[in-house]
Amino acid sequence: MFPNALEQKWGTKAFLERIQAAAHGKYTPRNYSEYEIDLSIMLYELGGGGAVHAMHQSIFALPSLNTLQPHRRQQKTKPCIDRVYLLTISENITTMFGSHEPRGVGSNGSPGICGHNLSFDEIAIERRIEYMPTTDQMAGFCLQHVDALERITVGKDTQAVEAAVEAVKSGRVHIAHETTVGAISHLSGRDYGAKPVFMAPTCKKGSWRDMLESMQAVLEAWRHSPDGEAKHGPILSVCSDGDPGRRDALFMLCMHSEILPGNPLYPFICNLPGFNRRVGHNNVGMDMDYRHEIKRLRALLCSSAGMLAKDVWVNRDLLTSWLERLPNHDWSETTIHTLLDPKDTMNVGQAIKLLLCIAEMRELDVDDFDPSEAAEFEALCLLGEVFDALLQPFINPDFSLSQQIKSLVNFYGDLQATVKAAILMVAKTLDINPRLAVYLCLLGDDPAATFLIAPLPNSGFRFCSAMNLDRVYDLHPELERKPVRLKLVRTRDLDHLRPTQWRGDLVAENCRDIDIHYTAGVEEAEGILRKYSVTDLLRPFGGKYPGISTEIDRSMVNIPTTRATDVDLEIVGRAGSINPICEFDFDSRMAADKSRRDIASHDPHSVFATISSGGQLCHKKAIVRTFFDTPDAHSTHDRLQRVRGFTLGGKSWEREEPLAGGETISPSTHFQLGNLFTTFICYNGTHLGLAVAKSTLIKRGPPGSKSPSISAVPLAELSLSSSPYTFSVSSRLIDPITQKGRREALIFDLEKTNDSTGINFTSEREKTWIFDNTALLNSWYTVKNRVIGDPTLHDKIPVFSGTNDGIFPYQVGLSESFQGTVYAYSIVGTPIADVIANRQTCRICGKRVKDTDRQTHMGQHIRRALRGVPEDSVKIPVQCSDPLASLSF
């Protein structure tokens, strides 16, 4: 009782009353440990007062609500409701980073001077307008269009409120449905949680200029605040989740200056070939969250288009057949369907697992692969090498800082901003303090995302509660449970990789020779490309590299003179140049903000306003709520559901279906997945050619349907004209070898010919297909008789607008003088040509007309009939009284 009296500053009377209450059993004093207090604070922030009261009355006897109040910090930040205020941001920095150090941090492991990360993200809020009595203003309008209002102060009557309602109804102003949050986090092993310093309502319809202004304001406020850079250290990078508008703003902010001799970072990066040396003011760089990059890679792999690697389209259908071959995976629990679900784009855990599975395919046994599978396997191995180099630096806690840089350099050309941020982070830490550790796991907006998604009781105490939780998690990391969708590696005992859990050597001084590790990473990437032959992922189809040039595009004609308003959109390439749009006058902006506040402070106001000519008064909060009462005012939840949604479920992937009557599958009775087949394709519009393809997916139903896939089809059903099965083939057909414009043989191996000149092969294969002429002839006549003899199959022939030169038609040449067998069939003048060209017979004249010309053709018949012009080819006269009755093909 005496420690409680000293801590809570009881007087003599209060102390005697507590003694009497304790003697009668009405008061039970306890000495709680710091851990019990922190546990109760976490319980209160997550479950509310009811949960704390229940645990206080339980056998655990945790602290009560009254005991917790002195220990909870009430850090209330201020939003920018009508414009970006430097003064408001500076006050928020003082609130979050001022002299009131959290318990346990100031005395034990304070971050001190270190680098910082500025992250921007959005959080969902309810669409409603609130009255702020301290400033007599309406809050909740989007920051991008609030200037359309003459004023947001309520005043003495309802005129301002009525004008705001009319502006919202007309669409000139929007009620914000999200809040943009800018948060600063320490790049340190302690106290690395994000702390919000900027909040503004948004409608997500602003331009990149609006986002640039908010970023500049936070950076300048941190640089000039006594509780900012001078006390804690500089901001090293500005991070985003990849928002298109914010990406443009980051480019303008962080790419206008070049690191040249004299810059403190120049000695560390001057020997990095190909490294982008462009940074912003004070060497600020941009960082695109690597988790979002990984999610985009998964979204691309799960799409129908997929990725092109070594002339193989790696998409959802291809991965479906290869994932089943991985050993030690129980796909019944985590199904392939869920792993490849294209709708579940926000799940970081599933994205990491898919990329790791592709990397794991490199260990598959290649002995049983056929030639087509060997080519697909080689493409998957190349992607596996790339994905492994991207993931290991973030998920392997045994990696040292040197190993992380070396691995990430493999991916520099593709995810340049992410890898560049990691290298600059090491160089800037070397400049600040070489003895500091560099935690690449803190790159991206993960601290801000974890902060924004925290489950809190209500929006009024969201940020305050989040800061209390952050303090508890910093002192007791074992209590934190990261949201499932943000986990990198899902294990039973590890939720996510924290800086304290990293075991590798992360001291910046031990990675001082960045150029050595950079060169090693480049050599490793070149070795991978040599191993899997040359594949340029920046230009998979060949041609020129994509890029940005300051030169005038000579392909354009009548180029107008550059306008003065467009000059600020160009990044001048000369050394030391600064884009005018990035200039920021901090002193004048701060003076203007202080002047506005002084004027507002000397303008007394009442919380009541007149609502009638008789002078009847009403509280302004009730007036605002009444005028802006909309049916969907409370339709949204307080949680961020749009940006951080829930995992979409789905049926398990059941490829193997039971056969009726215990039927067995055999090559003689069934066509199985992965088998080869021959078909006709129209490769130039005038000829049909024989093509050999491999089936990668079989479905029962029309193309694009959601019917389940199957592994085998009875040959008896496959031969029916009404067969319901749809086949998907590999991304490339089986191509024969060509030499000097003629076909040596329809083979796919590396056999030498009797030709003295030989064949110069551009690639090597351990296995390949070989087809003799007899087998091809049998397939040719079978397919030809079936397709040409059945008109119902003519519209099902695949038509290609163009193919690689020399591939079609297949040709088996016996000698230089004898052309040999050419597997091509001319369709000129046949019904097949009309079907392929989408031609139909005109009932009036019997002519075959294309689909695009039918309307014009019938219009000519009608026009001649109306004018009395005779037509010799007319078989059925046009009815002039009702010409539409004759419109039929």
JSON list of C-alpha atoms in Angstrom, two decimals, residues 225-411:
[
{"chain": "A", "resi": 225, "resn": "SER", "atom": "CA", "xyz": [12.02, 20.10, -36.02]},
{"chain": "A", "resi": 226, "resn": "PRO", "atom": "CA", "xyz": [14.16, 20.02, -32.84]},
{"chain": "A", "resi": 227, "resn": "ASP", "atom": "CA", "xyz": [12.58, 16.62, -32.11]},
{"chain": "A", "resi": 228, "resn": "GLY", "atom": "CA", "xyz": [13.26, 15.35, -35.62]},
{"chain": "A", "resi": 229, "resn": "GLU", "atom": "CA", "xyz": [16.50, 14.95, -37.55]},
{"chain": "A", "resi": 230, "resn": "ALA", "atom": "CA", "xyz": [18.65, 16.83, -35.04]},
{"chain": "A", "resi": 231, "resn": "LYS", "atom": "CA", "xyz": [17.62, 14.51, -32.23]},
{"chain": "A", "resi": 232, "resn": "HIS", "atom": "CA", "xyz": [17.02, 11.14, -33.92]},
{"chain": "A", "resi": 233, "resn": "GLY", "atom": "CA", "xyz": [18.68, 11.17, -37.35]},
{"chain": "A", "resi": 234, "resn": "PRO", "atom": "CA", "xyz": [17.73, 11.77, -41.01]},
{"chain": "A", "resi": 235, "resn": "ILE", "atom": "CA", "xyz": [15.05, 10.16, -43.13]},
{"chain": "A", "resi": 236, "resn": "LEU", "atom": "CA", "xyz": [16.78, 7.82, -45.58]},
{"chain": "A", "resi": 237, "resn": "SER", "atom": "CA", "xyz": [13.90, 6.83, -47.86]},
{"chain": "A", "resi": 238, "resn": "VAL", "atom": "CA", "xyz": [10.26, 7.47, -48.63]},
{"chain": "A", "resi": 239, "resn": "CYS", "atom": "CA", "xyz": [8.24, 4.29, -49.04]},
{"chain": "A", "resi": 240, "resn": "SER", "atom": "CA", "xyz": [4.98, 3.55, -50.81]},
{"chain": "A", "resi": 241, "resn": "ASP", "atom": "CA", "xyz": [2.90, 0.49, -51.51]},
{"chain": "A", "resi": 242, "resn": "GLY", "atom": "CA", "xyz": [3.02, 1.19, -55.26]},
{"chain": "A", "resi": 243, "resn": "ASP", "atom": "CA", "xyz": [0.09, 3.60, -55.63]},
{"chain": "A", "resi": 244, "resn": "PRO", "atom": "CA", "xyz": [0.33, 4.95, -59.22]},
{"chain": "A", "resi": 245, "resn": "GLY", "atom": "CA", "xyz": [-0.05, 8.60, -58.25]},
{"chain": "A", "resi": 246, "resn": "ARG", "atom": "CA", "xyz": [2.36, 8.34, -55.36]},
{"chain": "A", "resi": 247, "resn": "ARG", "atom": "CA", "xyz": [4.85, 6.54, -57.59]},
{"chain": "A", "resi": 248, "resn": "ASP", "atom": "CA", "xyz": [4.95, 9.58, -59.90]},
{"chain": "A", "resi": 249, "resn": "ALA", "atom": "CA", "xyz": [5.39, 11.86, -56.91]},
{"chain": "A", "resi": 250, "resn": "LEU", "atom": "CA", "xyz": [8.25, 9.74, -55.59]},
{"chain": "A", "resi": 251, "resn": "PHE", "atom": "CA", "xyz": [10.00, 9.90, -58.93]},
{"chain": "A", "resi": 252, "resn": "MET", "atom": "CA", "xyz": [9.79, 13.70, -58.97]},
{"chain": "A", "resi": 253, "resn": "LEU", "atom": "CA", "xyz": [10.93, 13.91, -55.34]},
{"chain": "A", "resi": 254, "resn": "CYS", "atom": "CA", "xyz": [13.72, 11.34, -55.25]},
{"chain": "A", "resi": 255, "resn": "MET", "atom": "CA", "xyz": [15.26, 11.42, -58.73]},
{"chain": "A", "resi": 256, "resn": "HIS", "atom": "CA", "xyz": [16.28, 15.04, -59.37]},
{"chain": "A", "resi": 257, "resn": "SER", "atom": "CA", "xyz": [19.91, 15.06, -58.18]},
{"chain": "A", "resi": 258, "resn": "GLU", "atom": "CA", "xyz": [22.91, 12.88, -58.96]},
{"chain": "A", "resi": 259, "resn": "ILE", "atom": "CA", "xyz": [25.43, 11.62, -56.42]},
{"chain": "A", "resi": 260, "resn": "LEU", "atom": "CA", "xyz": [28.70, 13.24, -57.51]},
{"chain": "A", "resi": 261, "resn": "PRO", "atom": "CA", "xyz": [32.17, 13.63, -55.98]},
{"chain": "A", "resi": 262, "resn": "GLY", "atom": "CA", "xyz": [31.84, 15.60, -52.76]},
{"chain": "A", "resi": 263, "resn": "ASN", "atom": "CA", "xyz": [28.66, 13.80, -51.76]},
{"chain": "A", "resi": 264, "resn": "PRO", "atom": "CA", "xyz": [29.24, 11.67, -48.61]},
{"chain": "A", "resi": 265, "resn": "LEU", "atom": "CA", "xyz": [27.68, 8.67, -50.37]},
{"chain": "A", "resi": 266, "resn": "TYR", "atom": "CA", "xyz": [29.89, 8.89, -53.46]},
{"chain": "A", "resi": 267, "resn": "PRO", "atom": "CA", "xyz": [32.84, 6.82, -52.10]},
{"chain": "A", "resi": 268, "resn": "PHE", "atom": "CA", "xyz": [30.52, 3.90, -51.36]},
{"chain": "A", "resi": 269, "resn": "ILE", "atom": "CA", "xyz": [28.73, 3.69, -54.73]},
{"chain": "A", "resi": 270, "resn": "CYS", "atom": "CA", "xyz": [31.15, 5.21, -57.24]},
{"chain": "A", "resi": 271, "resn": "ASN", "atom": "CA", "xyz": [32.34, 1.77, -58.42]},
{"chain": "A", "resi": 272, "resn": "LEU", "atom": "CA", "xyz": [28.92, 0.19, -58.95]},
{"chain": "A", "resi": 273, "resn": "PRO", "atom": "CA", "xyz": [28.45, -0.27, -62.73]},
{"chain": "A", "resi": 274, "resn": "GLY", "atom": "CA", "xyz": [24.94, 0.47, -63.93]},
{"chain": "A", "resi": 275, "resn": "PHE", "atom": "CA", "xyz": [23.79, 1.78, -60.55]},
{"chain": "A", "resi": 276, "resn": "ASN", "atom": "CA", "xyz": [21.25, 4.61, -60.65]},
{"chain": "A", "resi": 277, "resn": "ARG", "atom": "CA", "xyz": [22.81, 7.48, -58.70]},
{"chain": "A", "resi": 278, "resn": "ARG", "atom": "CA", "xyz": [19.76, 9.73, -58.76]},
{"chain": "A", "resi": 279, "resn": "VAL", "atom": "CA", "xyz": [18.46, 10.77, -55.33]},
{"chain": "A", "resi": 280, "resn": "GLY", "atom": "CA", "xyz": [16.43, 13.58, -53.84]},
{"chain": "A", "resi": 281, "resn": "HIS", "atom": "CA", "xyz": [17.31, 16.47, -51.57]},
{"chain": "A", "resi": 282, "resn": "ASN", "atom": "CA", "xyz": [19.43, 15.42, -48.58]},
{"chain": "A", "resi": 283, "resn": "ASN", "atom": "CA", "xyz": [20.08, 12.10, -50.39]},
{"chain": "A", "resi": 284, "resn": "VAL", "atom": "CA", "xyz": [16.53, 10.87, -49.83]},
{"chain": "A", "resi": 285, "resn": "GLY", "atom": "CA", "xyz": [15.68, 7.79, -51.90]},
{"chain": "A", "resi": 286, "resn": "MET", "atom": "CA", "xyz": [12.45, 6.07, -52.80]},
{"chain": "A", "resi": 287, "resn": "ASP", "atom": "CA", "xyz": [11.48, 2.57, -51.76]},
{"chain": "A", "resi": 288, "resn": "MET", "atom": "CA", "xyz": [8.68, 0.48, -53.24]},
{"chain": "A", "resi": 289, "resn": "ASP", "atom": "CA", "xyz": [7.56, -2.07, -50.70]},
{"chain": "A", "resi": 290, "resn": "TYR", "atom": "CA", "xyz": [9.05, -5.42, -51.64]},
{"chain": "A", "resi": 291, "resn": "ARG", "atom": "CA", "xyz": [5.98, -7.25, -50.33]},
{"chain": "A", "resi": 292, "resn": "HIS", "atom": "CA", "xyz": [3.82, -5.52, -52.92]},
{"chain": "A", "resi": 293, "resn": "GLU", "atom": "CA", "xyz": [6.37, -6.36, -55.61]},
{"chain": "A", "resi": 294, "resn": "ILE", "atom": "CA", "xyz": [6.16, -10.01, -54.60]},
{"chain": "A", "resi": 295, "resn": "LYS", "atom": "CA", "xyz": [2.36, -9.90, -54.68]},
{"chain": "A", "resi": 296, "resn": "ARG", "atom": "CA", "xyz": [2.47, -8.44, -58.18]},
{"chain": "A", "resi": 297, "resn": "LEU", "atom": "CA", "xyz": [4.74, -11.26, -59.31]},
{"chain": "A", "resi": 298, "resn": "ARG", "atom": "CA", "xyz": [2.24, -13.79, -57.98]},
{"chain": "A", "resi": 299, "resn": "ALA", "atom": "CA", "xyz": [-0.66, -11.96, -59.63]},
{"chain": "A", "resi": 300, "resn": "LEU", "atom": "CA", "xyz": [1.17, -12.11, -62.95]},
{"chain": "A", "resi": 301, "resn": "LEU", "atom": "CA", "xyz": [1.94, -15.81, -62.58]},
{"chain": "A", "resi": 302, "resn": "CYS", "atom": "CA", "xyz": [-1.69, -16.57, -61.69]},
{"chain": "A", "resi": 303, "resn": "SER", "atom": "CA", "xyz": [-3.04, -14.77, -64.74]},
{"chain": "A", "resi": 304, "resn": "SER", "atom": "CA", "xyz": [-3.73, -16.35, -68.10]},
{"chain": "A", "resi": 305, "resn": "ALA", "atom": "CA", "xyz": [-0.94, -14.31, -69.73]},
{"chain": "A", "resi": 306, "resn": "GLY", "atom": "CA", "xyz": [1.73, -15.26, -67.19]},
{"chain": "A", "resi": 307, "resn": "MET", "atom": "CA", "xyz": [5.45, -14.61, -67.65]},
{"chain": "A", "resi": 308, "resn": "LEU", "atom": "CA", "xyz": [7.59, -15.32, -70.67]},
{"chain": "A", "resi": 309, "resn": "ALA", "atom": "CA", "xyz": [10.87, -17.09, -69.86]},
{"chain": "A", "resi": 310, "resn": "LYS", "atom": "CA", "xyz": [12.95, -18.85, -72.50]},
{"chain": "A", "resi": 311, "resn": "ASP", "atom": "CA", "xyz": [10.02, -18.82, -74.96]},
{"chain": "A", "resi": 312, "resn": "VAL", "atom": "CA", "xyz": [7.75, -20.55, -72.43]},
{"chain": "A", "resi": 313, "resn": "TRP", "atom": "CA", "xyz": [4.64, -18.87, -71.05]},
{"chain": "A", "resi": 314, "resn": "VAL", "atom": "CA", "xyz": [4.70, -19.65, -67.32]},
{"chain": "A", "resi": 315, "resn": "ASN", "atom": "CA", "xyz": [1.09, -19.15, -66.31]},
{"chain": "A", "resi": 316, "resn": "ARG", "atom": "CA", "xyz": [-1.54, -20.65, -64.06]},
{"chain": "A", "resi": 317, "resn": "ASP", "atom": "CA", "xyz": [-2.21, -23.67, -66.27]},
{"chain": "A", "resi": 318, "resn": "LEU", "atom": "CA", "xyz": [1.45, -24.57, -66.55]},
{"chain": "A", "resi": 319, "resn": "LEU", "atom": "CA", "xyz": [2.12, -24.16, -62.83]},
{"chain": "A", "resi": 320, "resn": "THR", "atom": "CA", "xyz": [-0.88, -26.35, -62.01]},
{"chain": "A", "resi": 321, "resn": "SER", "atom": "CA", "xyz": [0.73, -29.39, -63.58]},
{"chain": "A", "resi": 322, "resn": "TRP", "atom": "CA", "xyz": [4.21, -28.70, -62.17]},
{"chain": "A", "resi": 323, "resn": "LEU", "atom": "CA", "xyz": [3.26, -27.94, -58.57]},
{"chain": "A", "resi": 324, "resn": "GLU", "atom": "CA", "xyz": [1.79, -31.42, -58.19]},
{"chain": "A", "resi": 325, "resn": "ARG", "atom": "CA", "xyz": [5.23, -32.91, -58.82]},
{"chain": "A", "resi": 326, "resn": "LEU", "atom": "CA", "xyz": [6.83, -31.28, -55.80]},
{"chain": "A", "resi": 327, "resn": "PRO", "atom": "CA", "xyz": [7.53, -33.80, -53.04]},
{"chain": "A", "resi": 328, "resn": "ASN", "atom": "CA", "xyz": [6.80, -33.17, -49.35]},
{"chain": "A", "resi": 329, "resn": "HIS", "atom": "CA", "xyz": [3.78, -30.98, -50.07]},
{"chain": "A", "resi": 330, "resn": "ASP", "atom": "CA", "xyz": [0.30, -31.84, -48.85]},
{"chain": "A", "resi": 331, "resn": "TRP", "atom": "CA", "xyz": [-1.87, -30.08, -51.38]},
{"chain": "A", "resi": 332, "resn": "SER", "atom": "CA", "xyz": [-5.03, -31.29, -49.67]},
{"chain": "A", "resi": 333, "resn": "GLU", "atom": "CA", "xyz": [-4.44, -28.84, -46.82]},
{"chain": "A", "resi": 334, "resn": "THR", "atom": "CA", "xyz": [-3.16, -25.88, -48.83]},
{"chain": "A", "resi": 335, "resn": "THR", "atom": "CA", "xyz": [-4.62, -26.53, -52.21]},
{"chain": "A", "resi": 336, "resn": "ILE", "atom": "CA", "xyz": [-3.21, -25.54, -55.56]},
{"chain": "A", "resi": 337, "resn": "HIS", "atom": "CA", "xyz": [-6.48, -23.80, -56.34]},
{"chain": "A", "resi": 338, "resn": "THR", "atom": "CA", "xyz": [-6.02, -21.42, -53.38]},
{"chain": "A", "resi": 339, "resn": "LEU", "atom": "CA", "xyz": [-2.33, -20.94, -54.11]},
{"chain": "A", "resi": 340, "resn": "LEU", "atom": "CA", "xyz": [-3.05, -19.93, -57.73]},
{"chain": "A", "resi": 341, "resn": "ASP", "atom": "CA", "xyz": [-6.26, -17.99, -57.08]},
{"chain": "A", "resi": 342, "resn": "PRO", "atom": "CA", "xyz": [-5.96, -14.85, -59.23]},
{"chain": "A", "resi": 343, "resn": "LYS", "atom": "CA", "xyz": [-8.55, -13.00, -57.12]},
{"chain": "A", "resi": 344, "resn": "ASP", "atom": "CA", "xyz": [-6.56, -13.25, -53.89]},
{"chain": "A", "resi": 345, "resn": "THR", "atom": "CA", "xyz": [-4.00, -10.57, -54.76]},
{"chain": "A", "resi": 346, "resn": "MET", "atom": "CA", "xyz": [-3.24, -9.20, -51.27]},
{"chain": "A", "resi": 347, "resn": "ASN", "atom": "CA", "xyz": [-2.04, -12.36, -49.54]},
{"chain": "A", "resi": 348, "resn": "VAL", "atom": "CA", "xyz": [1.69, -12.01, -48.88]},
{"chain": "A", "resi": 349, "resn": "GLY", "atom": "CA", "xyz": [1.98, -15.50, -47.40]},
{"chain": "A", "resi": 350, "resn": "GLN", "atom": "CA", "xyz": [0.53, -17.20, -50.47]},
{"chain": "A", "resi": 351, "resn": "ALA", "atom": "CA", "xyz": [2.74, -15.09, -52.75]},
{"chain": "A", "resi": 352, "resn": "ILE", "atom": "CA", "xyz": [5.87, -16.09, -50.84]},
{"chain": "A", "resi": 353, "resn": "LYS", "atom": "CA", "xyz": [4.86, -19.74, -50.87]},
{"chain": "A", "resi": 354, "resn": "LEU", "atom": "CA", "xyz": [4.23, -19.79, -54.62]},
{"chain": "A", "resi": 355, "resn": "LEU", "atom": "CA", "xyz": [7.58, -18.19, -55.42]},
{"chain": "A", "resi": 356, "resn": "LEU", "atom": "CA", "xyz": [9.38, -20.58, -53.05]},
{"chain": "A", "resi": 357, "resn": "CYS", "atom": "CA", "xyz": [7.64, -23.55, -54.68]},
{"chain": "A", "resi": 358, "resn": "ILE", "atom": "CA", "xyz": [8.89, -22.42, -58.08]},
{"chain": "A", "resi": 359, "resn": "ALA", "atom": "CA", "xyz": [12.39, -22.10, -56.65]},
{"chain": "A", "resi": 360, "resn": "GLU", "atom": "CA", "xyz": [12.04, -25.60, -55.19]},
{"chain": "A", "resi": 361, "resn": "MET", "atom": "CA", "xyz": [11.30, -27.03, -58.64]},
{"chain": "A", "resi": 362, "resn": "ARG", "atom": "CA", "xyz": [15.01, -26.75, -59.43]},
{"chain": "A", "resi": 363, "resn": "GLU", "atom": "CA", "xyz": [15.55, -29.90, -57.33]},
{"chain": "A", "resi": 364, "resn": "LEU", "atom": "CA", "xyz": [13.19, -32.11, -59.35]},
{"chain": "A", "resi": 365, "resn": "ASP", "atom": "CA", "xyz": [14.56, -35.23, -61.02]},
{"chain": "A", "resi": 366, "resn": "VAL", "atom": "CA", "xyz": [14.90, -34.61, -64.76]},
{"chain": "A", "resi": 367, "resn": "ASP", "atom": "CA", "xyz": [15.36, -38.23, -65.85]},
{"chain": "A", "resi": 368, "resn": "ASP", "atom": "CA", "xyz": [11.69, -38.85, -66.64]},
{"chain": "A", "resi": 369, "resn": "PHE", "atom": "CA", "xyz": [10.99, -35.57, -68.47]},
{"chain": "A", "resi": 370, "resn": "ASP", "atom": "CA", "xyz": [10.03, -35.63, -72.13]},
{"chain": "A", "resi": 371, "resn": "PRO", "atom": "CA", "xyz": [11.47, -32.95, -74.47]},
{"chain": "A", "resi": 372, "resn": "SER", "atom": "CA", "xyz": [8.61, -30.51, -73.95]},
{"chain": "A", "resi": 373, "resn": "GLU", "atom": "CA", "xyz": [8.78, -30.91, -70.20]},
{"chain": "A", "resi": 374, "resn": "ALA", "atom": "CA", "xyz": [12.55, -30.39, -70.32]},
{"chain": "A", "resi": 375, "resn": "ALA", "atom": "CA", "xyz": [12.09, -27.01, -72.02]},
{"chain": "A", "resi": 376, "resn": "GLU", "atom": "CA", "xyz": [9.43, -26.00, -69.48]},
{"chain": "A", "resi": 377, "resn": "PHE", "atom": "CA", "xyz": [11.63, -27.19, -66.62]},
{"chain": "A", "resi": 378, "resn": "GLU", "atom": "CA", "xyz": [14.51, -25.05, -67.84]},
{"chain": "A", "resi": 379, "resn": "ALA", "atom": "CA", "xyz": [12.29, -21.97, -67.90]},
{"chain": "A", "resi": 380, "resn": "LEU", "atom": "CA", "xyz": [11.00, -22.73, -64.40]},
{"chain": "A", "resi": 381, "resn": "CYS", "atom": "CA", "xyz": [14.56, -23.20, -63.14]},
{"chain": "A", "resi": 382, "resn": "LEU", "atom": "CA", "xyz": [15.49, -19.75, -64.45]},
{"chain": "A", "resi": 383, "resn": "LEU", "atom": "CA", "xyz": [12.52, -18.16, -62.68]},
{"chain": "A", "resi": 384, "resn": "GLY", "atom": "CA", "xyz": [13.33, -20.19, -59.57]},
{"chain": "A", "resi": 385, "resn": "GLU", "atom": "CA", "xyz": [16.85, -18.73, -59.49]},
{"chain": "A", "resi": 386, "resn": "VAL", "atom": "CA", "xyz": [15.45, -15.22, -59.80]},
{"chain": "A", "resi": 387, "resn": "PHE", "atom": "CA", "xyz": [12.78, -15.67, -57.13]},
{"chain": "A", "resi": 388, "resn": "ASP", "atom": "CA", "xyz": [15.22, -17.31, -54.73]},
{"chain": "A", "resi": 389, "resn": "ALA", "atom": "CA", "xyz": [17.60, -14.35, -55.08]},
{"chain": "A", "resi": 390, "resn": "LEU", "atom": "CA", "xyz": [14.73, -11.98, -54.30]},
{"chain": "A", "resi": 391, "resn": "LEU", "atom": "CA", "xyz": [13.25, -13.81, -51.31]},
{"chain": "A", "resi": 392, "resn": "GLN", "atom": "CA", "xyz": [16.23, -15.11, -49.33]},
{"chain": "A", "resi": 393, "resn": "PRO", "atom": "CA", "xyz": [17.48, -11.68, -48.17]},
{"chain": "A", "resi": 394, "resn": "PHE", "atom": "CA", "xyz": [14.12, -11.06, -46.50]},
{"chain": "A", "resi": 395, "resn": "ILE", "atom": "CA", "xyz": [13.18, -14.50, -45.13]},
{"chain": "A", "resi": 396, "resn": "ASN", "atom": "CA", "xyz": [16.49, -16.14, -44.23]},
{"chain": "A", "resi": 397, "resn": "PRO", "atom": "CA", "xyz": [17.62, -14.81, -40.81]},
{"chain": "A", "resi": 398, "resn": "ASP", "atom": "CA", "xyz": [21.05, -16.41, -41.22]},
{"chain": "A", "resi": 399, "resn": "PHE", "atom": "CA", "xyz": [21.97, -14.16, -44.15]},
{"chain": "A", "resi": 400, "resn": "SER", "atom": "CA", "xyz": [24.60, -11.56, -43.39]},
{"chain": "A", "resi": 401, "resn": "LEU", "atom": "CA", "xyz": [24.34, -8.03, -44.77]},
{"chain": "A", "resi": 402, "resn": "SER", "atom": "CA", "xyz": [26.92, -8.84, -47.45]},
{"chain": "A", "resi": 403, "resn": "GLN", "atom": "CA", "xyz": [24.97, -11.90, -48.54]},
{"chain": "A", "resi": 404, "resn": "GLN", "atom": "CA", "xyz": [21.75, -9.89, -48.68]},
{"chain": "A", "resi": 405, "resn": "ILE", "atom": "CA", "xyz": [23.28, -7.25, -50.96]},
{"chain": "A", "resi": 406, "resn": "LYS", "atom": "CA", "xyz": [24.90, -9.89, -53.18]},
{"chain": "A", "resi": 407, "resn": "SER", "atom": "CA", "xyz": [21.62, -11.75, -53.58]},
{"chain": "A", "resi": 408, "resn": "LEU", "atom": "CA", "xyz": [19.51, -8.66, -54.26]},
{"chain": "A", "resi": 409, "resn": "VAL", "atom": "CA", "xyz": [21.89, -7.41, -56.94]},
{"chain": "A", "resi": 410, "resn": "ASN", "atom": "CA", "xyz": [20.81, -10.43, -59.04]},
{"chain": "A", "resi": 411, "resn": "PHE", "atom": "CA", "xyz": [17.43, -8.74, -59.34]}
]
